[in-house]
CSV table of C-alpha atoms in Angstrom, one decimal:
chain,number,residue,atom,x,y,z
A,951,MET,CA,-6.3,6.4,-31.8
A,952,SER,CA,-6.1,7.8,-28.2
A,953,GLN,CA,-3.5,6.0,-26.0
A,954,PHE,CA,-5.3,7.2,-22.8
A,955,VAL,CA,-8.0,5.0,-21.5
A,956,ASP,CA,-9.6,5.9,-18.2
A,957,GLU,CA,-12.4,3.3,-17.9
A,958,CYS,CA,-12.8,-0.3,-19.0
A,959,PRO,CA,-14.3,-3.6,-18.0
A,960,LEU,CA,-12.1,-6.4,-16.5
A,961,ASN,CA,-12.8,-10.1,-16.1
A,962,VAL,CA,-10.9,-11.7,-13.3
A,963,ARG,CA,-10.8,-15.4,-12.4
A,964,GLY,CA,-9.1,-17.1,-9.6
A,965,GLY,CA,-7.4,-20.5,-10.2
A,966,ASN,CA,-9.3,-23.7,-9.4
A,967,GLY,CA,-8.1,-25.7,-6.4
A,968,GLY,CA,-6.6,-29.1,-7.1
A,969,ALA,CA,-8.5,-32.3,-6.2
A,970,GLY,CA,-7.5,-34.4,-3.2
A,971,CYS,CA,-6.2,-37.9,-4.0
A,972,VAL,CA,-7.7,-41.3,-3.1
A,973,SER,CA,-4.7,-43.6,-2.5
A,974,PHE,CA,-3.6,-46.4,-0.2
A,975,ARG,CA,-0.2,-47.6,0.8
A,976,ARG,CA,1.1,-50.4,-1.3
A,977,GLU,CA,4.5,-51.6,0.0
A,978,ALA,CA,6.2,-54.8,0.5
A,979,HIS,CA,5.7,-56.3,3.9
A,980,VAL,CA,3.0,-53.8,4.7
A,981,ALA,CA,-0.4,-55.6,4.9
A,982,LYS,CA,-3.4,-53.5,4.3
A,983,GLY,CA,-1.7,-50.2,4.1
A,984,GLY,CA,-3.8,-47.2,5.2
A,985,PRO,CA,-4.9,-44.2,3.2
A,986,ASP,CA,-2.1,-41.9,2.0
A,987,GLY,CA,-3.8,-39.6,-0.6
A,988,GLY,CA,-2.4,-36.0,-0.6
A,989,ASP,CA,-4.3,-32.7,-0.7
A,990,GLY,CA,-4.8,-30.6,-3.8
A,991,GLY,CA,-3.0,-27.3,-4.1
A,992,LYS,CA,-4.8,-24.0,-3.7
A,993,GLY,CA,-5.7,-22.0,-6.8
A,994,GLY,CA,-3.9,-18.7,-7.4
A,995,ASP,CA,-5.4,-15.3,-6.5
A,996,VAL,CA,-5.9,-12.3,-8.8
A,997,TRP,CA,-4.6,-9.1,-7.2
A,998,LEU,CA,-4.9,-5.5,-8.5
A,999,THR,CA,-1.9,-3.4,-7.6
A,1000,ALA,CA,-1.5,0.3,-8.0
A,1001,ASP,CA,1.7,1.2,-9.9
A,1002,HIS,CA,2.9,4.7,-10.6
A,1003,ASN,CA,4.6,3.5,-13.7
A,1004,VAL,CA,1.3,2.7,-15.4
A,1005,ALA,CA,-0.4,5.7,-16.9
A,1006,SER,CA,-3.7,4.5,-18.2
A,1007,LEU,CA,-6.0,1.4,-18.5
A,1008,LEU,CA,-5.0,1.0,-22.2
A,1009,ALA,CA,-3.6,-2.6,-21.6
A,1010,PHE,CA,-7.1,-3.9,-20.7
A,1011,ARG,CA,-9.0,-2.4,-23.7
A,1012,ASP,CA,-8.2,-5.4,-26.0
A,1013,HIS,CA,-7.2,-7.9,-23.3
A,1014,PRO,CA,-9.8,-7.7,-20.5
A,1015,HIS,CA,-9.3,-11.2,-19.1
A,1016,CYS,CA,-7.0,-12.0,-16.2
A,1017,ARG,CA,-6.7,-15.5,-14.8
A,1018,ALA,CA,-4.6,-17.0,-12.1
A,1019,GLY,CA,-3.0,-20.5,-12.2
A,1020,ASN,CA,-4.8,-23.7,-11.1
A,1021,GLY,CA,-3.7,-25.7,-8.1
A,1022,LYS,CA,-2.2,-29.2,-8.8
A,1023,HIS,CA,-3.9,-32.4,-7.8
A,1024,GLY,CA,-2.8,-34.4,-4.8
A,1025,LYS,CA,-0.9,-37.6,-5.2
A,1026,GLY,CA,-0.3,-40.8,-3.3
A,1027,LYS,CA,2.3,-41.1,-0.5
A,1028,ARG,CA,0.8,-37.9,1.0
A,1029,ARG,CA,2.2,-35.8,-1.7
A,1030,HIS,CA,0.3,-32.5,-1.8
A,1031,GLY,CA,-0.3,-30.6,-5.0
A,1032,ALA,CA,1.5,-27.3,-5.7
A,1033,SER,CA,-0.5,-24.1,-5.3
A,1034,GLY,CA,-1.4,-22.2,-8.5
A,1035,ASN,CA,0.5,-19.0,-9.3
A,1036,ASP,CA,-1.1,-15.7,-8.4
A,1037,LYS,CA,-1.8,-13.1,-11.1
A,1038,VAL,CA,-0.7,-9.6,-10.2
A,1039,VAL,CA,-2.3,-6.9,-12.4
A,1040,GLN,CA,-0.8,-3.5,-12.4
A,1041,VAL,CA,-3.2,-0.6,-12.7
A,1042,PRO,CA,-2.6,3.2,-12.5
A,1043,VAL,CA,-2.6,4.9,-9.1
A,1044,GLY,CA,-6.0,6.4,-8.6
A,1045,THR,CA,-8.0,3.5,-10.0
A,1046,SER,CA,-11.4,2.8,-8.5
A,1047,VAL,CA,-12.9,-0.7,-8.8
A,1048,ARG,CA,-16.7,-1.2,-9.0
A,1049,ASP,CA,-18.9,-4.3,-9.6
A,1050,GLN,CA,-21.4,-4.6,-12.4
A,1051,ALA,CA,-24.1,-2.9,-10.2
A,1052,GLY,CA,-21.8,0.2,-9.7
A,1053,GLN,CA,-20.9,-0.5,-6.1
A,1054,LEU,CA,-17.5,0.7,-5.0
A,1055,LEU,CA,-15.3,-2.3,-4.1
A,1056,ALA,CA,-11.8,-0.7,-3.8
A,1057,ASP,CA,-10.0,2.6,-4.3
A,1058,LEU,CA,-6.3,2.1,-5.1
A,1059,SER,CA,-5.2,5.7,-4.4
A,1060,SER,CA,-1.5,5.2,-3.4
A,1061,ASP,CA,1.4,3.5,-5.1
A,1062,GLY,CA,1.7,-0.1,-4.0
A,1063,SER,CA,-1.8,-0.4,-2.6
A,1064,ARG,CA,-3.3,-3.8,-3.5
A,1065,TRP,CA,-6.7,-5.5,-3.5
A,1066,LEU,CA,-7.8,-9.1,-3.9
A,1067,ALA,CA,-10.0,-9.1,-7.0
A,1068,ALA,CA,-10.7,-12.9,-7.3
A,1069,ALA,CA,-9.8,-15.5,-4.8
A,1070,GLY,CA,-8.5,-18.9,-5.9
A,1071,GLY,CA,-10.3,-22.0,-4.9
A,1072,GLN,CA,-9.2,-24.1,-2.0
A,1073,GLY,CA,-7.6,-27.4,-2.7
A,1074,GLY,CA,-9.5,-30.6,-1.8
A,1075,HIS,CA,-8.4,-32.9,1.1
A,1076,GLY,CA,-7.0,-36.3,0.3
A,1077,ASN,CA,-8.6,-39.4,1.7
A,1078,CYS,CA,-6.0,-39.7,4.5
A,1079,ARG,CA,-7.8,-36.6,6.1
A,1080,PHE,CA,-11.0,-38.6,6.5
A,1081,SER,CA,-9.7,-41.6,8.3
A,1082,ASN,CA,-11.3,-42.2,11.7
A,1083,PRO,CA,-11.9,-45.2,14.0
A,1084,GLN,CA,-15.3,-45.9,12.2
A,1085,ASN,CA,-13.8,-45.7,8.7
A,1086,ARG,CA,-10.1,-46.5,8.6
A,1087,ALA,CA,-10.0,-46.8,4.8
A,1088,PRO,CA,-12.0,-44.0,3.3
A,1089,ALA,CA,-12.4,-44.4,-0.5
A,1090,PHE,CA,-13.3,-40.7,-1.1
A,1091,ALA,CA,-11.5,-37.3,-1.2
A,1092,GLU,CA,-12.6,-33.7,-1.7
A,1093,GLN,CA,-12.7,-32.0,-5.1
A,1094,GLY,CA,-11.0,-28.7,-5.4
A,1095,GLU,CA,-13.0,-25.5,-5.3
A,1096,VAL,CA,-13.7,-23.5,-8.4
A,1097,GLY,CA,-11.9,-20.1,-8.3
A,1098,GLU,CA,-14.0,-16.9,-8.0
A,1099,GLN,CA,-14.9,-15.3,-11.3
A,1100,ARG,CA,-16.6,-11.9,-12.0
A,1101,TRP,CA,-16.6,-8.8,-14.2
A,1102,LEU,CA,-15.4,-5.6,-12.8
A,1103,LYS,CA,-15.4,-2.0,-13.9
A,1104,LEU,CA,-12.2,0.0,-13.6
A,1105,GLU,CA,-12.3,3.8,-13.5
A,1106,LEU,CA,-9.2,6.0,-13.4
A,1107,LYS,CA,-9.3,9.3,-11.5
A,1108,LEU,CA,-6.2,11.3,-11.9
A,1109,LEU,CA,-4.2,12.3,-8.8
A,1110,ALA,CA,-3.2,15.9,-9.1
A,1111,ASP,CA,-2.6,18.9,-6.8
A,1112,VAL,CA,-4.1,21.4,-9.1
A,1113,ALA,CA,-7.0,21.0,-11.6
A,1114,LEU,CA,-7.3,23.5,-14.5
A,1115,ILE,CA,-11.0,24.1,-15.2
A,1116,GLY,CA,-12.5,26.1,-17.9
A,1117,PHE,CA,-14.6,26.2,-21.1
A,1118,PRO,CA,-13.3,24.6,-24.2
A,1119,ASN,CA,-10.5,26.6,-25.9
A,1120,ALA,CA,-10.0,28.7,-22.7
A,1121,GLY,CA,-6.2,28.3,-22.9
A,1122,LYS,CA,-5.7,25.5,-20.3
A,1123,SER,CA,-3.5,23.4,-22.6
A,1124,THR,CA,-1.3,26.3,-23.6
A,1125,LEU,CA,-0.9,27.2,-19.9
A,1126,ILE,CA,0.2,23.8,-18.8
A,1127,SER,CA,2.6,23.6,-21.7
A,1128,ARG,CA,4.2,26.9,-20.5
A,1129,ILE,CA,4.5,26.0,-16.8
A,1130,SER,CA,5.5,22.3,-17.1
A,1131,ALA,CA,7.1,19.9,-19.5
A,1132,ALA,CA,3.7,18.6,-20.7
A,1133,ARG,CA,3.1,18.8,-24.4
A,1134,PRO,CA,-0.6,18.6,-25.0
A,1135,LYS,CA,-2.2,19.0,-28.5
A,1136,ILE,CA,-3.1,22.7,-29.0
A,1137,ALA,CA,-5.3,24.1,-31.7
A,1138,ASP,CA,-7.8,27.0,-32.1
A,1139,TYR,CA,-11.0,25.0,-31.9
A,1140,PRO,CA,-13.2,23.7,-29.1
A,1141,PHE,CA,-12.4,20.3,-27.5
A,1142,THR,CA,-8.8,20.2,-28.7
A,1143,THR,CA,-8.1,18.4,-25.4
A,1144,LEU,CA,-9.8,15.0,-25.6
A,1145,GLU,CA,-7.9,13.4,-22.7
A,1146,PRO,CA,-6.5,14.8,-19.4
A,1147,ASN,CA,-2.9,15.9,-19.3
A,1148,LEU,CA,-0.6,16.0,-16.3
A,1149,GLY,CA,2.3,18.3,-15.8
A,1150,VAL,CA,4.9,18.6,-12.9
A,1151,VAL,CA,5.5,22.3,-12.0
A,1152,ARG,CA,8.7,23.1,-10.0
A,1153,VAL,CA,9.2,26.4,-8.2
A,1154,ALA,CA,12.4,28.0,-7.1
A,1155,ASP,CA,12.6,26.3,-3.7
A,1156,ASP,CA,12.4,22.8,-5.3
A,1157,PHE,CA,8.7,22.6,-4.3
A,1158,GLU,CA,6.9,20.4,-6.8
A,1159,MET,CA,3.2,20.1,-7.6
A,1160,VAL,CA,1.2,18.1,-10.2
A,1161,VAL,CA,-1.2,20.1,-12.4
A,1162,ALA,CA,-3.9,18.5,-14.5
A,1163,ASP,CA,-5.4,20.0,-17.6
A,1164,ILE,CA,-9.0,18.8,-17.5
A,1165,PRO,CA,-10.9,18.8,-20.9
A,1166,GLY,CA,-13.2,21.7,-21.3
A,1167,LEU,CA,-16.6,21.7,-19.5
A,1168,ILE,CA,-19.8,23.1,-20.9
A,1169,ALA,CA,-23.2,23.9,-19.4
A,1170,GLY,CA,-24.9,20.6,-18.6
A,1171,ALA,CA,-21.7,18.6,-18.1
A,1172,SER,CA,-22.9,17.3,-14.8
A,1173,ASP,CA,-25.8,15.8,-16.6
A,1174,GLY,CA,-23.5,14.1,-19.1
A,1175,ARG,CA,-23.5,16.7,-21.9
A,1176,GLY,CA,-20.3,17.2,-23.9
A,1177,LEU,CA,-17.5,15.2,-22.3
A,1178,GLY,CA,-19.6,15.1,-19.1
A,1179,HIS,CA,-18.9,12.7,-16.3
A,1180,ARG,CA,-16.1,11.1,-18.2
A,1181,PHE,CA,-13.7,13.9,-17.2
A,1182,LEU,CA,-15.5,15.5,-14.3
A,1183,ARG,CA,-14.4,12.6,-12.1
A,1184,HIS,CA,-10.7,13.6,-12.7
A,1185,ILE,CA,-11.3,16.8,-10.7
A,1186,GLU,CA,-12.4,14.9,-7.6
A,1187,ARG,CA,-9.0,14.2,-6.2
A,1188,ALA,CA,-7.4,17.6,-6.9
A,1189,ARG,CA,-6.5,19.7,-3.8
A,1190,VAL,CA,-6.8,23.1,-5.5
A,1191,MET,CA,-9.1,24.3,-8.3
A,1192,VAL,CA,-7.9,26.9,-10.9
A,1193,VAL,CA,-11.0,28.3,-12.6
A,1194,MET,CA,-10.1,29.8,-15.9
A,1195,VAL,CA,-12.3,32.4,-17.7
A,1196,ASP,CA,-11.6,33.3,-21.3
A,1197,LEU,CA,-11.3,37.1,-22.0
A,1198,ALA,CA,-11.3,36.4,-25.7
A,1199,SER,CA,-14.3,34.1,-25.9
A,1200,SER,CA,-15.5,33.7,-29.4
A,1201,LEU,CA,-19.0,33.1,-28.1
A,1202,GLU,CA,-19.0,36.5,-26.3
A,1203,VAL,CA,-19.8,34.9,-22.9
A,1204,ALA,CA,-19.0,37.3,-20.1
A,1205,PRO,CA,-16.3,36.0,-17.7
A,1206,GLU,CA,-18.7,36.3,-14.7
A,1207,GLU,CA,-21.1,34.0,-16.6
A,1208,GLN,CA,-18.4,31.6,-17.4
A,1209,GLN,CA,-17.4,31.4,-13.8
A,1210,ARG,CA,-21.1,30.9,-12.7
A,1211,VAL,CA,-21.6,28.0,-15.2
A,1212,LEU,CA,-18.3,26.3,-14.2
A,1213,LEU,CA,-18.9,26.5,-10.5
A,1214,GLY,CA,-22.5,25.4,-11.0
A,1215,GLU,CA,-21.5,22.3,-12.9
A,1216,LEU,CA,-18.9,21.4,-10.2
A,1217,GLY,CA,-21.5,21.8,-7.5
A,1218,ALA,CA,-24.1,19.8,-9.4
A,1219,TYR,CA,-21.6,17.0,-9.9
A,1220,ARG,CA,-20.1,17.0,-6.4
A,1221,PRO,CA,-21.2,19.7,-4.0
A,1222,GLN,CA,-18.1,19.3,-1.8
A,1223,LEU,CA,-15.9,20.4,-4.7
A,1224,LEU,CA,-17.0,24.0,-4.0
A,1225,ASN,CA,-15.3,23.8,-0.6
A,1226,ARG,CA,-11.9,23.2,-2.1
A,1227,PRO,CA,-9.4,26.1,-2.3
A,1228,ARG,CA,-9.6,27.7,-5.7
A,1229,LEU,CA,-8.1,30.5,-7.7
A,1230,LEU,CA,-9.8,32.6,-10.4
A,1231,VAL,CA,-7.7,33.2,-13.5
A,1232,ALA,CA,-8.5,35.3,-16.5
A,1233,SER,CA,-6.7,34.0,-19.6
A,1234,LYS,CA,-5.7,35.6,-22.9
A,1235,ALA,CA,-5.2,39.0,-21.3
A,1236,ASP,CA,-3.0,40.1,-24.3
A,1237,VAL,CA,-5.8,39.7,-26.8
A,1238,GLY,CA,-8.9,39.8,-24.6
A,1239,HIS,CA,-11.7,42.2,-25.2
A,1240,LEU,CA,-14.0,41.2,-22.3
A,1241,PRO,CA,-13.7,42.9,-18.9
A,1242,PRO,CA,-12.0,40.6,-16.3
A,1243,PRO,CA,-13.5,39.9,-12.9
A,1244,GLN,CA,-12.0,42.2,-10.2
A,1245,GLU,CA,-10.6,39.3,-8.1
A,1246,ALA,CA,-9.1,37.4,-11.1
A,1247,LEU,CA,-5.4,37.0,-11.8
A,1248,LEU,CA,-4.7,38.2,-15.4
A,1249,ILE,CA,-2.4,36.0,-17.4
A,1250,SER,CA,-1.3,35.4,-21.0
A,1251,ALA,CA,0.2,32.0,-21.6
A,1252,ILE,CA,1.5,33.3,-25.0
A,1253,THR,CA,3.5,36.2,-23.7
A,1254,GLY,CA,4.1,34.8,-20.2
A,1255,ALA,CA,2.5,37.8,-18.4
A,1256,GLY,CA,1.3,36.9,-14.9
A,1257,LEU,CA,2.6,33.3,-15.0
A,1258,GLU,CA,5.1,33.7,-12.2
A,1259,GLU,CA,2.4,35.2,-10.0
A,1260,LEU,CA,0.0,32.4,-10.8
A,1261,ILE,CA,2.6,29.7,-10.1
A,1262,GLY,CA,3.3,31.3,-6.8
A,1263,ALA,CA,-0.4,31.5,-5.8
A,1264,MET,CA,-0.9,27.8,-6.8
A,1265,ALA,CA,2.1,26.7,-4.8
A,1266,ASP,CA,0.9,28.6,-1.7
A,1267,ALA,CA,-2.5,27.1,-2.0
A,1268,VAL,CA,-1.1,23.6,-2.5
A,1269,ARG,CA,1.2,23.9,0.5
A,1270,GLN,CA,-1.7,24.9,2.7
A,1271,ALA,CA,-3.9,22.1,1.4
A,1272,ARG,CA,-1.1,19.6,2.1
A,1273,GLN,CA,-0.6,20.8,5.6
A,1274,GLY,CA,-4.2,20.8,6.5
A,1275,SER,CA,-6.5,17.9,7.0
A,1276,ASP,CA,-7.1,16.2,3.7
A,1277,GLU,CA,-10.8,15.5,3.3
A,1278,ILE,CA,-10.5,14.4,-0.3
A,1279,ALA,CA,-11.3,10.7,-0.4
A,1280,GLY,CA,-8.4,8.7,-1.6
A,1281,ALA,CA,-6.0,11.7,-1.9
A,1282,ASN,CA,-3.8,10.6,0.9
A,1283,ARG,CA,-0.4,9.2,-0.2
A,1284,ASP,CA,1.0,6.2,1.5
A,1285,THR,CA,4.0,7.6,3.5
A,1286,SER,CA,4.6,4.4,5.5
A,1287,GLY,CA,6.7,2.8,2.8
A,1288,LEU,CA,4.6,-0.3,3.0
A,1289,ALA,CA,2.1,-1.6,0.5
A,1290,GLU,CA,-1.4,-0.8,1.5
A,1291,SER,CA,-4.0,-3.6,1.3
A,1292,VAL,CA,-7.5,-2.3,0.5
A,1293,VAL,CA,-10.5,-4.4,1.4
A,1294,TYR,CA,-14.0,-3.1,1.1
A,1295,ARG,CA,-16.1,-6.3,0.9
A,1296,PRO,CA,-16.5,-8.8,3.8
A,1297,MET,CA,-15.7,-12.4,3.0
A,1298,PRO,CA,-18.8,-14.6,3.0
A,1299,GLN,CA,-19.2,-16.8,6.1
A,1300,GLY,CA,-21.6,-19.6,7.1
A,1301,PHE,CA,-24.4,-20.8,4.9
A,1302,MET,CA,-27.9,-19.7,4.0
A,1303,VAL,CA,-31.1,-21.7,3.3
A,1304,LYS,CA,-33.8,-20.5,1.0
A,1305,ARG,CA,-36.6,-22.1,-1.0
A,1306,ALA,CA,-36.5,-21.8,-4.7
A,1307,SER,CA,-39.6,-21.2,-7.0
A,1308,ASP,CA,-39.6,-24.9,-7.9
A,1309,GLY,CA,-39.9,-25.9,-4.2
A,1310,VAL,CA,-36.3,-27.1,-3.8
A,1311,PHE,CA,-34.6,-26.1,-0.6
A,1312,VAL,CA,-31.3,-24.5,-1.6
A,1313,VAL,CA,-28.4,-24.5,0.9
A,1314,SER,CA,-25.7,-22.0,-0.3
A,1315,GLY,CA,-22.4,-21.2,1.4
A,1316,ARG,CA,-18.8,-22.1,0.9
A,1317,VAL,CA,-18.4,-24.6,3.8
A,1318,ALA,CA,-21.6,-26.4,3.0
A,1319,GLU,CA,-20.8,-26.7,-0.7
A,1320,ARG,CA,-17.3,-28.0,0.1
A,1321,THR,CA,-18.8,-30.7,2.4
A,1322,VAL,CA,-20.7,-32.4,-0.4
A,1323,ALA,CA,-17.9,-31.9,-3.0
A,1324,LEU,CA,-16.5,-35.4,-2.6
A,1325,SER,CA,-14.9,-37.5,-5.3
A,1326,ASP,CA,-17.3,-40.4,-4.8
A,1327,LEU,CA,-20.5,-39.9,-2.7
A,1328,ASP,CA,-21.4,-43.5,-3.4
A,1329,ALA,CA,-18.2,-44.8,-1.7
A,1330,ALA,CA,-18.7,-46.6,1.7
A,1331,GLY,CA,-19.0,-44.1,4.5
A,1332,ALA,CA,-19.0,-41.0,2.2
A,1333,TRP,CA,-22.7,-40.1,2.8
A,1334,ASP,CA,-22.5,-40.7,6.5
A,1335,PHE,CA,-19.5,-38.3,6.6
A,1336,VAL,CA,-21.6,-35.7,4.7
A,1337,ARG,CA,-24.6,-36.1,7.0
A,1338,HIS,CA,-22.6,-35.8,10.2
A,1339,ARG,CA,-20.7,-32.8,8.9
A,1340,LEU,CA,-23.9,-30.9,7.8
A,1341,GLU,CA,-25.6,-31.8,11.1
A,1342,ARG,CA,-22.7,-30.3,13.1
A,1343,MET,CA,-22.8,-27.2,11.0
A,1344,GLY,CA,-26.5,-26.7,11.8
A,1345,VAL,CA,-27.8,-27.3,8.3
A,1346,ASP,CA,-30.5,-29.8,9.6
A,1347,GLN,CA,-31.8,-27.3,12.1
A,1348,ALA,CA,-31.9,-24.5,9.5
A,1349,LEU,CA,-33.8,-26.7,7.1
A,1350,ALA,CA,-36.3,-27.6,9.8
A,1351,SER,CA,-36.7,-24.0,10.6
A,1352,ALA,CA,-37.4,-23.3,6.9
A,1353,GLY,CA,-40.3,-25.8,6.9
A,1354,ILE,CA,-38.7,-28.8,5.2
A,1355,LYS,CA,-40.5,-32.1,5.3
A,1356,SER,CA,-39.5,-35.7,4.6
A,1357,GLY,CA,-39.3,-36.3,0.9
A,1358,ASP,CA,-38.5,-32.7,0.0
A,1359,THR,CA,-35.5,-32.0,-2.3
A,1360,VAL,CA,-32.4,-30.3,-1.0
A,1361,ARG,CA,-29.8,-28.8,-3.3
A,1362,ILE,CA,-26.2,-28.0,-2.2
A,1363,GLY,CA,-23.9,-27.0,-4.9
A,1364,ASP,CA,-24.2,-29.5,-7.8
A,1365,VAL,CA,-25.7,-32.2,-5.5
A,1366,GLU,CA,-29.4,-32.8,-5.0
A,1367,PHE,CA,-30.9,-35.3,-2.5
A,1368,GLU,CA,-34.2,-36.1,-0.8
A,1369,TYR,CA,-34.5,-35.1,2.8
A,1370,TYR,CA,-35.5,-37.6,5.6
A,1371,ASP,CA,-35.4,-37.3,9.3
A,1372,ASP,CA,-33.1,-39.5,11.4
A,1373,GLU,CA,-35.6,-42.3,12.1
A,1374,GLU,CA,-36.6,-42.6,8.4
A,1375,TYR,CA,-33.0,-42.4,7.3
A,1376,LEU,CA,-31.8,-45.3,9.5
A,1377,GLY,CA,-34.3,-47.6,7.9
A,1378,MET,CA,-33.3,-46.7,4.3
A,1379,ASP,CA,-30.8,-48.4,2.0
A,1380,ASP,CA,-31.0,-45.6,-0.6
A,1381,MET,CA,-30.8,-41.9,0.2
A,1382,GLY,CA,-32.2,-40.7,-3.1
A,1383,LEU,CA,-28.9,-39.0,-3.9
A,1384,ARG,CA,-28.7,-37.2,-7.3
A,1385,ARG,CA,-25.9,-35.3,-9.1
């Protein structure tokens, strides 16, 4: 079974926040002690961190669930609950994170870069937070928030200076085994390479470059044929392309036709790839029977002929690409020595009002949902607190603008209630609250 996994789903869940505590001072010689309930602790966050010591996404294939710790509940005597532990998930450098719809959320392209995958819920306030001159002994507290949960799709794109591109069995694996310490599987049949291989090539002046052996492409790869998109994406970050044509092709495909097909597939997949520096190499020069293109470097990975010239040409091209402006998205290394925090999605703010198909007015938004998430909405003063908080937020005005009328149902989080204007509300004993 292959030990290289370059795409997988991942379920992340932030920890739940702890609940606030309802408590009152009970001490000798202290008559009618005031509220002293502590706050609940915040739930832990789930972070994805790029780590150069992780080679693939294999760890998530059988264990795709990652959850942070829950916050502890508050206690009496103003003792606040402890926050839940964060969950730090190491992924390979070059990992892209997408949502279920395929939208890019983050690109962890440098060692140490990190991204908040699932935020933990906020802890609830204890009853001492709600004490005021009108209600000196509130008998309610806030519940903790539920942590964020969602499914993500992780995709690994290898980070390499040079990508070896060619038809199946063109000699790419043999070449990388000769110029680096990589030891890929090599055999005389198509699609020997079923996973990308990386090798570090060192030249005489201690210059180093990373070379990737990309599994063979065929006509139609950009449309998903053969190994298709699964391996084409590994070419995206390479600075230099080495296009290999096979002079001993068993299919008798002319080298010029091989080059045309390979460049056509690259252009169909990502047109900007054709603007990258590239070298044309004709492999198997020792046994080849097809005429090589005039501009190609002739090599034989078996005899070693032409390898020094090829390594020198690759090193020169990589040096120039590193010195120039790097237009490859995500290819920049983090040279500051500090961890890079990558954020692509804005955090939701405020609230939104919409009318559901059943006629209920739904108010969604973190602040509004936290306002009604009290431990006991039937406690004295609890509903007055909720109404005043929602009014200050502008929820009443937004509902009126949405066309709400007295007697209509409003849903906020898990709470439903009937809406009445101020005059009608003042004359009521029961607000029609439902949970």
